Amino acid sequence: MKNYFKKLGLFHWLLNRPYSKFSRFFIGLLFFIICIIIFFDFRLGNLFFIRVLINNDLKSESRRLIWCLKKSYLPISLKTDIMFDFCSGLNLNELNKIKNVLKRLKNSKKDIFYEIDLLKILAYECDFLIENKDNISISKLSKKFTSQYLKVKNYLEKMPAKKILKPHNKLSKKNIGIDSLKAKKVLLDLACLFELNKIKWFVLAGTFLGFIREKSFLRHDLDIDIGLMSEDVSLAQIKEVLRKSPLFEISKIEYQKYFLSANNFLNKPTFARIIHKNGITLDIFWHFLEGNKIYHGTSSILWKNTPFELNEYEVYGLKVKGPKNANLYLKETYGNWRKEKLNYNFHRDMISLTGTNNFLGLEYLLRRKLYCGKYNQEELTKIEKLLI
């Protein structure tokens, strides 16, 4: 994988950088043509064309197209994240178009990979119907989900460990991800913007690890991780602040349904991806306190840590905040964080990671078992008691 992350960093930048609507039209048209040629599917092509043209998230649509291509009948070998959430951001109608891609494989490739992909789509459909409070449809669909879930779970419990796929992200001293000069500029612009609007923020995850261990950004990191406390700032405030800024633009927002019981859940914004005009992305995570844990995440995954106070750190001549007890936070998240891991994959290796208390979380935990060999029966049982 020589120079893999250097190439990946360039690819990441090309997909994240802002494009004019004129450029997005032709990129969307290219995606449309690929779908017509490979899948003979006008509706799928139209899905990609519209999403590329209207949305500002070319990276997600490119990864989704690669996922579709890997599911095609053609002997195509393309590198992509095997844990990629190919349903993220889609509505019910768009999910149905993706489901049609799977249906074409039903007779010839009906295996565990087909079954778990179908489970993910059912999980998202449940997520939508629950929000719309369609009780009759919810009851029917939840039964389908339960049946599919138990089918996949039973398959995985019987699967020999040697058949579990293992993601590999080997690093070398020559590998380069994020452009540190551009990233420093983004961090400075963010600090100025948030200070002007009195928004409290802090760095976390890989960004914080780099600042503490390397006194810089991690050379293989591809974005900047930012945290907000939910009681301090709302999504509406962030959207308003960014709307007025010529430097940043929101490309993606995720909401999370956090079930307290089968019929009671909280629906809250937990994640937003923003893009600086120079192409560097920032992932913003809202943090919530629950009992003796603080958690953040996306629609399907959670990171849980011991609650922390913030402390000021100086990196690149800029003062930023991060968890005060750096050792505890990083140990809970990465284990032996002082030593760089040359084959690190956060789905497999991040200690604080688990699934959310919803249908998407159940599917994620099974997918993590299949692709990463990680299985947490305690977490599965807890969510099953709420939903199954």
mmCIF file of C-alpha atoms in Angstrom:
data_model
loop_
_atom_site.group_PDB
_atom_site.id
_atom_site.type_symbol
_atom_site.label_atom_id
_atom_site.label_comp_id
_atom_site.label_asym_id
_atom_site.label_seq_id
_atom_site.Cartn_x
_atom_site.Cartn_y
_atom_site.Cartn_z
ATOM 1 C CA MET A 1 0.000 0.000 0.000
ATOM 2 C CA LYS A 2 2.841 2.343 -0.867
ATOM 3 C CA ASN A 3 1.787 6.008 -0.731
ATOM 4 C CA TYR A 4 -1.825 4.832 -0.124
ATOM 5 C CA PHE A 5 -2.713 7.593 2.318
ATOM 6 C CA LYS A 6 -0.995 10.231 0.230
ATOM 7 C CA LYS A 7 -3.224 9.264 -2.674
ATOM 8 C CA LEU A 8 -6.184 8.895 -0.339
ATOM 9 C CA GLY A 9 -5.594 12.395 1.031
ATOM 10 C CA LEU A 10 -5.631 13.847 -2.508
ATOM 11 C CA PHE A 11 -8.734 11.818 -3.407
ATOM 12 C CA HIS A 12 -10.402 12.950 -0.184
ATOM 13 C CA TRP A 13 -9.610 16.596 -0.966
ATOM 14 C CA LEU A 14 -10.923 16.312 -4.536
ATOM 15 C CA LEU A 15 -14.230 14.886 -3.300
ATOM 16 C CA ASN A 16 -14.623 17.381 -0.470
ATOM 17 C CA ARG A 17 -13.689 20.619 -2.178
ATOM 18 C CA PRO A 18 -16.586 22.913 -3.146
ATOM 19 C CA TYR A 19 -17.833 22.598 -6.729
ATOM 20 C CA SER A 20 -20.053 24.954 -8.656
ATOM 21 C CA LYS A 21 -23.502 23.795 -9.675
ATOM 22 C CA PHE A 22 -22.245 23.754 -13.270
ATOM 23 C CA SER A 23 -19.457 21.312 -12.326
ATOM 24 C CA ARG A 24 -21.802 19.193 -10.218
ATOM 25 C CA PHE A 25 -24.163 18.927 -13.208
ATOM 26 C CA PHE A 26 -21.485 17.246 -15.318
ATOM 27 C CA ILE A 27 -20.249 15.063 -12.443
ATOM 28 C CA GLY A 28 -23.852 13.984 -11.807
ATOM 29 C CA LEU A 29 -24.266 13.305 -15.530
ATOM 30 C CA LEU A 30 -21.174 11.077 -15.445
ATOM 31 C CA PHE A 31 -22.638 9.124 -12.513
ATOM 32 C CA PHE A 32 -25.930 8.829 -14.418
ATOM 33 C CA ILE A 33 -24.180 7.420 -17.502
ATOM 34 C CA ILE A 34 -22.257 4.887 -15.382
ATOM 35 C CA CYS A 35 -25.540 3.644 -13.871
ATOM 36 C CA ILE A 36 -27.133 3.304 -17.312
ATOM 37 C CA ILE A 37 -24.147 1.432 -18.756
ATOM 38 C CA ILE A 38 -23.532 -0.891 -15.781
ATOM 39 C CA PHE A 39 -27.021 -1.364 -14.339
ATOM 40 C CA PHE A 40 -29.329 -0.359 -17.210
ATOM 41 C CA ASP A 41 -31.199 1.470 -14.447
ATOM 42 C CA PHE A 42 -32.591 4.907 -15.247
ATOM 43 C CA ARG A 43 -34.013 5.397 -11.740
ATOM 44 C CA LEU A 44 -30.707 4.629 -10.043
ATOM 45 C CA GLY A 45 -28.898 6.957 -12.432
ATOM 46 C CA ASN A 46 -31.444 9.667 -11.726
ATOM 47 C CA LEU A 47 -30.907 9.198 -7.977
ATOM 48 C CA PHE A 48 -27.176 9.865 -8.297
ATOM 49 C CA PHE A 49 -27.621 12.716 -10.768
ATOM 50 C CA ILE A 50 -30.038 14.595 -8.502
ATOM 51 C CA ARG A 51 -28.092 13.957 -5.288
ATOM 52 C CA VAL A 52 -24.797 15.108 -6.823
ATOM 53 C CA LEU A 53 -26.461 18.170 -8.353
ATOM 54 C CA ILE A 54 -28.486 19.240 -5.305
ATOM 55 C CA ASN A 55 -26.350 18.130 -2.369
ATOM 56 C CA ASN A 56 -22.860 19.180 -1.424
ATOM 57 C CA ASP A 57 -21.508 15.760 -0.464
ATOM 58 C CA LEU A 58 -19.691 14.355 -3.464
ATOM 59 C CA LYS A 59 -17.625 12.035 -1.252
ATOM 60 C CA SER A 60 -20.659 10.148 0.065
ATOM 61 C CA GLU A 61 -22.204 9.807 -3.401
ATOM 62 C CA SER A 62 -18.922 8.582 -4.876
ATOM 63 C CA ARG A 63 -18.564 5.967 -2.156
ATOM 64 C CA ARG A 64 -22.209 4.951 -2.660
ATOM 65 C CA LEU A 65 -21.629 4.515 -6.387
ATOM 66 C CA ILE A 66 -18.538 2.401 -5.703
ATOM 67 C CA TRP A 67 -20.635 0.268 -3.347
ATOM 68 C CA CYS A 68 -23.219 -0.254 -6.110
ATOM 69 C CA LEU A 69 -20.499 -1.139 -8.621
ATOM 70 C CA LYS A 70 -19.037 -3.715 -6.247
ATOM 71 C CA LYS A 71 -22.507 -5.288 -6.018
ATOM 72 C CA SER A 72 -22.871 -5.502 -9.780
ATOM 73 C CA TYR A 73 -22.435 -8.639 -11.870
ATOM 74 C CA LEU A 74 -19.249 -7.336 -13.404
ATOM 75 C CA PRO A 75 -15.931 -8.591 -11.988
ATOM 76 C CA ILE A 76 -15.020 -5.168 -10.627
ATOM 77 C CA SER A 77 -12.463 -4.867 -7.835
ATOM 78 C CA LEU A 78 -12.578 -1.459 -6.193
ATOM 79 C CA LYS A 79 -11.133 -0.450 -2.851
ATOM 80 C CA THR A 80 -13.724 1.034 -0.542
ATOM 81 C CA ASP A 81 -14.532 1.074 3.152
ATOM 82 C CA ILE A 82 -16.258 -2.245 3.829
ATOM 83 C CA MET A 83 -18.102 -0.642 6.754
ATOM 84 C CA PHE A 84 -19.422 2.230 4.597
ATOM 85 C CA ASP A 85 -23.040 3.155 5.381
ATOM 86 C CA PHE A 86 -24.494 3.069 1.873
ATOM 87 C CA CYS A 87 -27.974 4.151 3.106
ATOM 88 C CA SER A 88 -26.962 7.294 4.983
ATOM 89 C CA GLY A 89 -28.821 10.423 3.872
ATOM 90 C CA LEU A 90 -31.367 8.623 1.671
ATOM 91 C CA ASN A 91 -35.146 8.989 1.905
ATOM 92 C CA LEU A 92 -37.609 6.089 1.582
ATOM 93 C CA ASN A 93 -37.955 6.434 -2.176
ATOM 94 C CA GLU A 94 -34.178 6.504 -2.643
ATOM 95 C CA LEU A 95 -33.750 3.523 -0.323
ATOM 96 C CA ASN A 96 -36.099 1.566 -2.551
ATOM 97 C CA LYS A 97 -33.872 2.256 -5.559
ATOM 98 C CA ILE A 98 -30.854 0.953 -3.673
ATOM 99 C CA LYS A 99 -32.873 -2.078 -2.595
ATOM 100 C CA ASN A 100 -33.529 -2.849 -6.279
ATOM 101 C CA VAL A 101 -29.762 -3.146 -6.791
ATOM 102 C CA LEU A 102 -29.708 -5.854 -4.127
ATOM 103 C CA LYS A 103 -32.757 -7.657 -5.519
ATOM 104 C CA ARG A 104 -30.944 -8.248 -8.790
ATOM 105 C CA LEU A 105 -28.353 -10.238 -6.860
ATOM 106 C CA LYS A 106 -30.889 -12.274 -4.926
ATOM 107 C CA ASN A 107 -30.786 -15.421 -7.027
ATOM 108 C CA SER A 108 -27.073 -15.558 -7.824
ATOM 109 C CA LYS A 109 -25.427 -13.999 -4.754
ATOM 110 C CA LYS A 110 -27.788 -14.588 -1.839
ATOM 111 C CA ASP A 111 -25.138 -14.849 0.884
ATOM 112 C CA ILE A 112 -24.376 -13.269 4.252
ATOM 113 C CA PHE A 113 -23.254 -10.058 2.540
ATOM 114 C CA TYR A 114 -26.564 -9.785 0.717
ATOM 115 C CA GLU A 115 -28.484 -10.573 3.922
ATOM 116 C CA ILE A 116 -26.731 -7.979 6.065
ATOM 117 C CA ASP A 117 -27.095 -5.299 3.372
ATOM 118 C CA LEU A 118 -30.815 -6.042 3.248
ATOM 119 C CA LEU A 119 -30.917 -5.767 7.061
ATOM 120 C CA LYS A 120 -29.382 -2.287 6.871
ATOM 121 C CA ILE A 121 -32.044 -1.122 4.411
ATOM 122 C CA LEU A 122 -34.821 -2.530 6.642
ATOM 123 C CA ALA A 123 -33.273 -0.741 9.637
ATOM 124 C CA TYR A 124 -33.409 2.586 7.795
ATOM 125 C CA GLU A 125 -36.978 1.940 6.658
ATOM 126 C CA CYS A 126 -37.977 1.303 10.292
ATOM 127 C CA ASP A 127 -36.218 4.514 11.255
ATOM 128 C CA PHE A 128 -38.294 6.520 8.769
ATOM 129 C CA LEU A 129 -41.651 4.923 9.562
ATOM 130 C CA ILE A 130 -41.218 5.364 13.316
ATOM 131 C CA GLU A 131 -40.624 9.064 12.792
ATOM 132 C CA ASN A 132 -43.805 9.270 10.672
ATOM 133 C CA LYS A 133 -45.769 7.351 13.359
ATOM 134 C CA ASP A 134 -47.357 4.945 10.871
ATOM 135 C CA ASN A 135 -48.199 2.274 13.473
ATOM 136 C CA ILE A 136 -49.618 -0.337 11.071
ATOM 137 C CA SER A 137 -46.663 -0.125 8.701
ATOM 138 C CA ILE A 138 -44.235 -0.022 11.629
ATOM 139 C CA SER A 139 -45.650 -3.265 13.034
ATOM 140 C CA LYS A 140 -45.311 -5.079 9.687
ATOM 141 C CA LEU A 141 -41.855 -3.740 8.967
ATOM 142 C CA SER A 142 -40.508 -4.366 12.479
ATOM 143 C CA LYS A 143 -41.524 -8.027 12.080
ATOM 144 C CA LYS A 144 -39.581 -8.175 8.805
ATOM 145 C CA PHE A 145 -36.613 -6.530 10.481
ATOM 146 C CA THR A 146 -36.748 -8.920 13.441
ATOM 147 C CA SER A 147 -36.895 -11.958 11.156
ATOM 148 C CA GLN A 148 -33.997 -10.695 9.056
ATOM 149 C CA TYR A 149 -32.006 -9.674 12.137
ATOM 150 C CA LEU A 150 -32.322 -13.119 13.745
ATOM 151 C CA LYS A 151 -31.425 -14.749 10.418
ATOM 152 C CA VAL A 152 -28.202 -12.729 10.123
ATOM 153 C CA LYS A 153 -27.340 -13.134 13.808
ATOM 154 C CA ASN A 154 -27.782 -16.913 13.639
ATOM 155 C CA TYR A 155 -25.640 -17.067 10.496
ATOM 156 C CA LEU A 156 -22.844 -15.084 12.181
ATOM 157 C CA GLU A 157 -22.919 -17.188 15.350
ATOM 158 C CA LYS A 158 -22.300 -20.289 13.241
ATOM 159 C CA MET A 159 -19.690 -18.696 10.983
ATOM 160 C CA PRO A 160 -16.098 -19.905 11.590
ATOM 161 C CA ALA A 161 -13.827 -17.153 12.878
ATOM 162 C CA LYS A 162 -11.430 -17.622 9.957
ATOM 163 C CA LYS A 163 -14.149 -16.469 7.549
ATOM 164 C CA ILE A 164 -14.595 -13.125 9.318
ATOM 165 C CA LEU A 165 -13.239 -10.351 7.124
ATOM 166 C CA LYS A 166 -10.547 -8.130 8.567
ATOM 167 C CA PRO A 167 -10.128 -4.500 7.423
ATOM 168 C CA HIS A 168 -6.539 -3.417 6.875
ATOM 169 C CA ASN A 169 -5.256 0.150 6.884
ATOM 170 C CA LYS A 170 -1.498 -0.280 7.079
ATOM 171 C CA LEU A 171 0.491 2.905 7.565
ATOM 172 C CA SER A 172 4.063 3.766 6.784
ATOM 173 C CA LYS A 173 6.267 6.708 7.588
ATOM 174 C CA LYS A 174 5.769 8.003 4.033
ATOM 175 C CA ASN A 175 1.983 7.972 4.139
ATOM 176 C CA ILE A 176 0.280 11.353 4.208
ATOM 177 C CA GLY A 177 -3.371 12.149 4.773
ATOM 178 C CA ILE A 178 -4.481 15.621 5.749
ATOM 179 C CA ASP A 179 -2.589 18.681 4.471
ATOM 180 C CA SER A 180 -1.339 20.187 7.737
ATOM 181 C CA LEU A 181 -0.975 23.716 6.337
ATOM 182 C CA LYS A 182 -4.557 23.735 5.076
ATOM 183 C CA ALA A 183 -5.774 22.077 8.273
ATOM 184 C CA LYS A 184 -4.076 24.724 10.428
ATOM 185 C CA LYS A 185 -5.817 27.405 8.359
ATOM 186 C CA VAL A 186 -9.178 25.671 8.876
ATOM 187 C CA LEU A 187 -8.612 25.376 12.630
ATOM 188 C CA LEU A 188 -7.700 29.057 12.864
ATOM 189 C CA ASP A 189 -10.741 30.134 10.834
ATOM 190 C CA LEU A 190 -13.004 27.959 12.963
ATOM 191 C CA ALA A 191 -11.547 29.325 16.196
ATOM 192 C CA CYS A 192 -12.096 32.907 15.028
ATOM 193 C CA LEU A 193 -15.641 32.199 13.823
ATOM 194 C CA PHE A 194 -16.706 30.377 16.981
ATOM 195 C CA GLU A 195 -15.029 32.904 19.296
ATOM 196 C CA LEU A 196 -16.848 35.733 17.507
ATOM 197 C CA ASN A 197 -20.160 33.928 18.074
ATOM 198 C CA LYS A 198 -19.300 32.791 21.630
ATOM 199 C CA ILE A 199 -19.539 29.084 20.775
ATOM 200 C CA LYS A 200 -17.669 26.714 23.085
ATOM 201 C CA TRP A 201 -15.926 23.891 21.251
ATOM 202 C CA PHE A 202 -13.121 21.390 21.693
ATOM 203 C CA VAL A 203 -11.105 18.871 19.715
ATOM 204 C CA LEU A 204 -11.587 15.140 20.173
ATOM 205 C CA ALA A 205 -10.841 11.671 18.775
ATOM 206 C CA GLY A 206 -8.008 11.525 16.222
ATOM 207 C CA THR A 207 -7.454 15.283 16.211
ATOM 208 C CA PHE A 208 -6.997 15.319 19.986
ATOM 209 C CA LEU A 209 -4.782 12.216 19.843
ATOM 210 C CA GLY A 210 -2.534 13.925 17.304
ATOM 211 C CA PHE A 211 -2.310 17.120 19.343
ATOM 212 C CA ILE A 212 -1.352 15.250 22.520
ATOM 213 C CA ARG A 213 0.935 12.563 21.108
ATOM 214 C CA GLU A 214 2.417 14.218 18.025
ATOM 215 C CA LYS A 215 1.850 17.905 18.821
ATOM 216 C CA SER A 216 0.351 18.110 15.348
ATOM 217 C CA PHE A 217 -2.325 16.568 13.152
ATOM 218 C CA LEU A 218 -1.943 12.828 12.621
ATOM 219 C CA ARG A 219 -0.240 12.388 9.253
ATOM 220 C CA HIS A 220 -2.792 9.759 8.125
ATOM 221 C CA ASP A 221 -5.913 11.597 9.380
ATOM 222 C CA LEU A 222 -8.316 12.899 6.749
ATOM 223 C CA ASP A 223 -10.440 15.408 8.643
ATOM 224 C CA ILE A 224 -10.707 17.431 11.863
ATOM 225 C CA ASP A 225 -12.854 16.199 14.759
ATOM 226 C CA ILE A 226 -14.692 18.853 16.771
ATOM 227 C CA GLY A 227 -16.923 18.452 19.829
ATOM 228 C CA LEU A 228 -19.784 20.572 21.201
ATOM 229 C CA MET A 229 -21.755 20.102 24.413
ATOM 230 C CA SER A 230 -25.463 19.751 23.626
ATOM 231 C CA GLU A 231 -26.451 22.042 26.494
ATOM 232 C CA ASP A 232 -24.169 24.811 25.206
ATOM 233 C CA VAL A 233 -25.042 25.075 21.519
ATOM 234 C CA SER A 234 -27.834 23.808 19.264
ATOM 235 C CA LEU A 235 -27.819 22.726 15.629
ATOM 236 C CA ALA A 236 -29.931 25.784 14.776
ATOM 237 C CA GLN A 237 -27.196 28.053 16.184
ATOM 238 C CA ILE A 238 -24.472 26.283 14.214
ATOM 239 C CA LYS A 239 -26.485 26.453 11.000
ATOM 240 C CA GLU A 240 -27.080 30.180 11.468
ATOM 241 C CA VAL A 241 -23.415 30.895 12.197
ATOM 242 C CA LEU A 242 -22.211 28.878 9.200
ATOM 243 C CA ARG A 243 -24.858 30.379 6.923
ATOM 244 C CA LYS A 244 -23.263 33.797 7.409
ATOM 245 C CA SER A 245 -19.710 32.538 6.884
ATOM 246 C CA PRO A 246 -18.140 32.575 3.394
ATOM 247 C CA LEU A 247 -15.560 30.006 4.546
ATOM 248 C CA PHE A 248 -17.661 27.058 5.702
ATOM 249 C CA GLU A 249 -20.589 25.111 4.295
ATOM 250 C CA ILE A 250 -22.595 22.251 5.788
ATOM 251 C CA SER A 251 -22.502 19.110 3.634
ATOM 252 C CA LYS A 252 -24.203 16.602 5.922
ATOM 253 C CA ILE A 253 -26.320 16.403 9.089
ATOM 254 C CA GLU A 254 -27.265 13.219 10.934
ATOM 255 C CA TYR A 255 -29.994 12.710 13.518
ATOM 256 C CA GLN A 256 -30.061 9.883 16.005
ATOM 257 C CA LYS A 257 -33.092 8.101 17.423
ATOM 258 C CA TYR A 258 -32.130 7.097 20.946
ATOM 259 C CA PHE A 259 -34.700 4.599 22.260
ATOM 260 C CA LEU A 260 -35.567 4.681 25.947
ATOM 261 C CA SER A 261 -38.245 2.002 25.455
ATOM 262 C CA ALA A 262 -39.966 0.352 22.465
ATOM 263 C CA ASN A 263 -42.378 3.304 22.072
ATOM 264 C CA ASN A 264 -40.313 6.137 23.472
ATOM 265 C CA PHE A 265 -37.277 7.662 21.828
ATOM 266 C CA LEU A 266 -35.394 10.922 21.562
ATOM 267 C CA ASN A 267 -34.589 12.233 18.092
ATOM 268 C CA LYS A 268 -31.687 14.617 18.177
ATOM 269 C CA PRO A 269 -29.009 16.010 15.870
ATOM 270 C CA THR A 270 -25.703 14.386 16.757
ATOM 271 C CA PHE A 271 -23.376 14.962 13.825
ATOM 272 C CA ALA A 272 -22.656 17.540 11.127
ATOM 273 C CA ARG A 273 -19.960 17.582 8.467
ATOM 274 C CA ILE A 274 -18.803 20.964 7.280
ATOM 275 C CA ILE A 275 -16.403 21.810 4.476
ATOM 276 C CA HIS A 276 -13.934 24.672 4.444
ATOM 277 C CA LYS A 277 -13.497 26.416 1.132
ATOM 278 C CA ASN A 278 -10.002 24.882 0.850
ATOM 279 C CA GLY A 279 -11.518 21.375 0.826
ATOM 280 C CA ILE A 280 -10.685 20.261 4.377
ATOM 281 C CA THR A 281 -13.640 18.761 6.269
ATOM 282 C CA LEU A 282 -14.597 19.088 9.911
ATOM 283 C CA ASP A 283 -16.767 16.541 11.662
ATOM 284 C CA ILE A 284 -18.798 18.144 14.460
ATOM 285 C CA PHE A 285 -20.214 15.909 17.198
ATOM 286 C CA TRP A 286 -22.739 16.939 19.838
ATOM 287 C CA HIS A 287 -22.063 15.394 23.253
ATOM 288 C CA PHE A 288 -24.792 14.231 25.655
ATOM 289 C CA LEU A 289 -24.624 13.215 29.299
ATOM 290 C CA GLU A 290 -26.391 10.039 30.361
ATOM 291 C CA GLY A 291 -25.801 8.644 33.839
ATOM 292 C CA ASN A 292 -22.086 8.189 34.390
ATOM 293 C CA LYS A 293 -21.191 8.425 30.692
ATOM 294 C CA ILE A 294 -20.885 11.118 28.062
ATOM 295 C CA TYR A 295 -21.574 10.005 24.512
ATOM 296 C CA HIS A 296 -21.476 11.282 20.963
ATOM 297 C CA GLY A 297 -22.001 9.595 17.631
ATOM 298 C CA THR A 298 -23.927 9.378 14.375
ATOM 299 C CA SER A 299 -27.295 7.874 13.460
ATOM 300 C CA SER A 300 -25.966 4.339 13.985
ATOM 301 C CA ILE A 301 -22.877 4.408 16.218
ATOM 302 C CA LEU A 302 -21.900 5.759 19.636
ATOM 303 C CA TRP A 303 -18.689 6.578 21.418
ATOM 304 C CA LYS A 304 -18.966 6.440 25.208
ATOM 305 C CA ASN A 305 -16.503 8.031 27.638
ATOM 306 C CA THR A 306 -16.201 9.052 31.240
ATOM 307 C CA PRO A 307 -17.536 12.640 31.570
ATOM 308 C CA PHE A 308 -14.724 15.132 31.247
ATOM 309 C CA GLU A 309 -13.928 18.752 31.941
ATOM 310 C CA LEU A 310 -12.045 20.779 29.366
ATOM 311 C CA ASN A 311 -8.499 22.025 29.466
ATOM 312 C CA GLU A 312 -6.598 24.429 27.230
ATOM 313 C CA TYR A 313 -3.824 23.124 24.959
ATOM 314 C CA GLU A 314 -1.529 24.983 22.590
ATOM 315 C CA VAL A 315 -0.866 23.547 19.133
ATOM 316 C CA TYR A 316 0.517 25.401 16.112
ATOM 317 C CA GLY A 317 0.554 28.532 18.279
ATOM 318 C CA LEU A 318 -3.221 28.307 18.663
ATOM 319 C CA LYS A 319 -4.960 27.627 21.980
ATOM 320 C CA VAL A 320 -7.643 24.945 21.719
ATOM 321 C CA LYS A 321 -9.605 23.009 24.298
ATOM 322 C CA GLY A 322 -9.765 19.262 24.797
ATOM 323 C CA PRO A 323 -10.565 16.753 27.562
ATOM 324 C CA LYS A 324 -8.710 17.743 30.730
ATOM 325 C CA ASN A 325 -7.678 14.219 31.689
ATOM 326 C CA ALA A 326 -6.098 13.458 28.333
ATOM 327 C CA ASN A 327 -4.678 10.112 29.435
ATOM 328 C CA LEU A 328 -8.044 8.781 30.645
ATOM 329 C CA TYR A 329 -9.933 9.964 27.552
ATOM 330 C CA LEU A 330 -7.377 8.577 25.116
ATOM 331 C CA LYS A 331 -6.966 5.299 27.018
ATOM 332 C CA GLU A 332 -10.747 4.732 27.007
ATOM 333 C CA THR A 333 -10.853 5.498 23.300
ATOM 334 C CA TYR A 334 -7.673 3.933 21.919
ATOM 335 C CA GLY A 335 -6.163 1.725 24.629
ATOM 336 C CA ASN A 336 -2.388 2.108 24.414
ATOM 337 C CA TRP A 337 -2.599 5.487 22.708
ATOM 338 C CA ARG A 338 1.059 6.419 23.194
ATOM 339 C CA LYS A 339 2.163 3.892 20.572
ATOM 340 C CA GLU A 340 1.112 4.325 16.950
ATOM 341 C CA LYS A 341 -0.747 1.338 15.512
ATOM 342 C CA LEU A 342 0.299 0.488 11.970
ATOM 343 C CA ASN A 343 -2.868 -1.445 11.158
ATOM 344 C CA TYR A 344 -5.532 0.690 12.813
ATOM 345 C CA ASN A 345 -9.218 0.567 11.901
ATOM 346 C CA PHE A 346 -11.566 2.495 14.170
ATOM 347 C CA HIS A 347 -14.512 0.109 13.636
ATOM 348 C CA ARG A 348 -12.383 -2.747 14.907
ATOM 349 C CA ASP A 349 -9.964 -1.080 17.321
ATOM 350 C CA MET A 350 -11.737 1.865 18.965
ATOM 351 C CA ILE A 351 -12.561 0.729 22.500
ATOM 352 C CA SER A 352 -15.275 3.290 23.251
ATOM 353 C CA LEU A 353 -17.265 2.453 20.092
ATOM 354 C CA THR A 354 -20.642 0.697 20.113
ATOM 355 C CA GLY A 355 -24.031 0.746 18.356
ATOM 356 C CA THR A 356 -26.845 3.194 19.058
ATOM 357 C CA ASN A 357 -30.055 2.261 20.889
ATOM 358 C CA ASN A 358 -32.015 1.857 17.657
ATOM 359 C CA PHE A 359 -32.490 -0.432 14.635
ATOM 360 C CA LEU A 360 -29.429 1.014 12.923
ATOM 361 C CA GLY A 361 -27.331 0.226 15.992
ATOM 362 C CA LEU A 362 -28.384 -3.419 15.967
ATOM 363 C CA GLU A 363 -27.433 -3.767 12.303
ATOM 364 C CA TYR A 364 -24.117 -1.992 12.936
ATOM 365 C CA LEU A 365 -23.116 -4.380 15.714
ATOM 366 C CA LEU A 366 -23.751 -7.399 13.471
ATOM 367 C CA ARG A 367 -21.885 -5.764 10.583
ATOM 368 C CA ARG A 368 -18.980 -5.065 12.915
ATOM 369 C CA LYS A 369 -18.929 -8.760 13.800
ATOM 370 C CA LEU A 370 -18.895 -9.802 10.139
ATOM 371 C CA TYR A 371 -16.287 -7.354 8.866
ATOM 372 C CA CYS A 372 -14.163 -6.707 11.960
ATOM 373 C CA GLY A 373 -14.517 -9.787 14.157
ATOM 374 C CA LYS A 374 -15.839 -7.667 17.050
ATOM 375 C CA TYR A 375 -18.880 -9.016 18.878
ATOM 376 C CA ASN A 376 -20.470 -7.486 21.968
ATOM 377 C CA GLN A 377 -23.317 -9.702 23.162
ATOM 378 C CA GLU A 378 -23.998 -7.444 26.139
ATOM 379 C CA GLU A 379 -24.657 -4.436 23.923
ATOM 380 C CA LEU A 380 -26.750 -6.513 21.519
ATOM 381 C CA THR A 381 -28.876 -7.915 24.352
ATOM 382 C CA LYS A 382 -29.486 -4.441 25.771
ATOM 383 C CA ILE A 383 -30.793 -3.069 22.453
ATOM 384 C CA GLU A 384 -32.714 -6.276 21.664
ATOM 385 C CA LYS A 385 -34.687 -5.870 24.890
ATOM 386 C CA LEU A 386 -35.814 -2.449 23.655
ATOM 387 C CA LEU A 387 -36.721 -3.345 20.083
ATOM 388 C CA ILE A 388 -36.942 -7.097 19.385
#
